[in-house]
Amino acid sequence: MLYLIIIVLGLFGEAFVRNRIIISGDATATAANVRSMESLWRFGIASELFLLICAVGLTVIFYVLLRPVSRDLALLAAFFNLVSLAVEAATTLDLVAALFPLGNAGYLKAFAPEQLYAIASLSIKSHSYGFGVALIFFGCDCLLLGYLIFRSGYLPKSLGVLMQIAGLSYLTNSFALLLAPNFANRLFPAILVPAFVGEASLCLWLIVKGVNVERWEEKAGAWRASGA
């Protein structure tokens, strides 16, 4: 269920908060939306932080689930995901920072309204790039998880392949954002469709079917006996 919560909150933050409030290329309209829907903006920030809390728990679950395949690779995947979560948590502060220039503090009178709108817009832009950096580490995590799932024997190999495709999609999108932003705009959101399919498939499989417990216990027993 943690995975489902993460996916739902992620879609909520992107589709129903930021896409609704942020007007691409129009700092004035975006600022007006943030001011008029400040409660929704703040709720989006809170939901993103709650998502990260859930993701830490999910990281531990995946480590325990997949360490019988390879403890070292499962640990490496956990580290990649924790780095991703730390970067995402830090870049979420940019969404908070976007509120400061749009407040009523007296010192803000030193700036023209257009300058304040631009400052808020830059904070939002910084968040989008920071989130892209976070997805680089998450993409590496997905590649490793996909490999471990493929080798596990207690989860379908197809899920492993889908997760590796998801990882490649995240990496492609994020590096394109950093190296060729205009090209990335043409790729997005199509490049993330395979990523959503991979993650959603794994999430639904774990909820509906779950793990082949007998095979997991057999593999876990062999792992413990080997002293790995």
Coordinates of N, CA and C in Angstrom, one line a residue, residues 4 7 15-17 32 37 60 63 121 146 168 174 191 205-206 220:
L4 N 1.4 2.4 -3.5 CA 0.2 3.0 -4.1 C 0.1 4.5 -3.6
I7 N 2.6 6.7 -5.4 CA 2.2 7.0 -6.8 C 1.0 8.0 -6.8
A15 N 0.0 16.7 -11.2 CA -1.2 16.9 -12.1 C -2.2 17.9 -11.5
F16 N -2.5 17.8 -10.2 CA -3.5 18.6 -9.6 C -3.1 19.8 -8.9
V17 N -1.8 19.9 -8.6 CA -1.3 21.1 -7.9 C -0.4 21.9 -8.9
A32 N 0.0 35.0 -9.5 CA -1.4 35.2 -9.2 C -2.1 33.9 -8.8
M37 N -4.4 30.4 -4.8 CA -4.6 29.0 -4.4 C -3.4 28.6 -3.4
V60 N 13.2 0.4 2.7 CA 13.5 -0.7 3.6 C 12.8 -2.0 3.2
Y63 N 14.5 -3.5 0.2 CA 15.8 -4.1 0.6 C 15.7 -5.5 1.2
S121 N 9.1 32.7 -9.7 CA 9.2 31.8 -10.8 C 10.5 31.1 -10.9
G146 N 15.0 -3.6 -10.9 CA 14.6 -4.4 -12.1 C 15.4 -5.7 -12.2
L168 N 15.5 3.5 -17.2 CA 16.1 4.1 -18.4 C 15.3 5.4 -18.8
S174 N 15.9 13.0 -17.4 CA 16.6 13.9 -16.5 C 17.9 14.4 -17.2
I191 N 8.1 10.2 -22.6 CA 9.2 9.4 -22.1 C 8.9 8.8 -20.8
W205 N 0.9 -5.5 -8.8 CA 1.3 -6.9 -8.6 C 1.5 -7.2 -7.2
L206 N 2.2 -6.3 -6.5 CA 2.4 -6.5 -5.0 C 1.2 -6.5 -4.2
A220 N 15.7 -17.1 0.8 CA 16.2 -16.4 2.0 C 16.9 -17.4 2.9

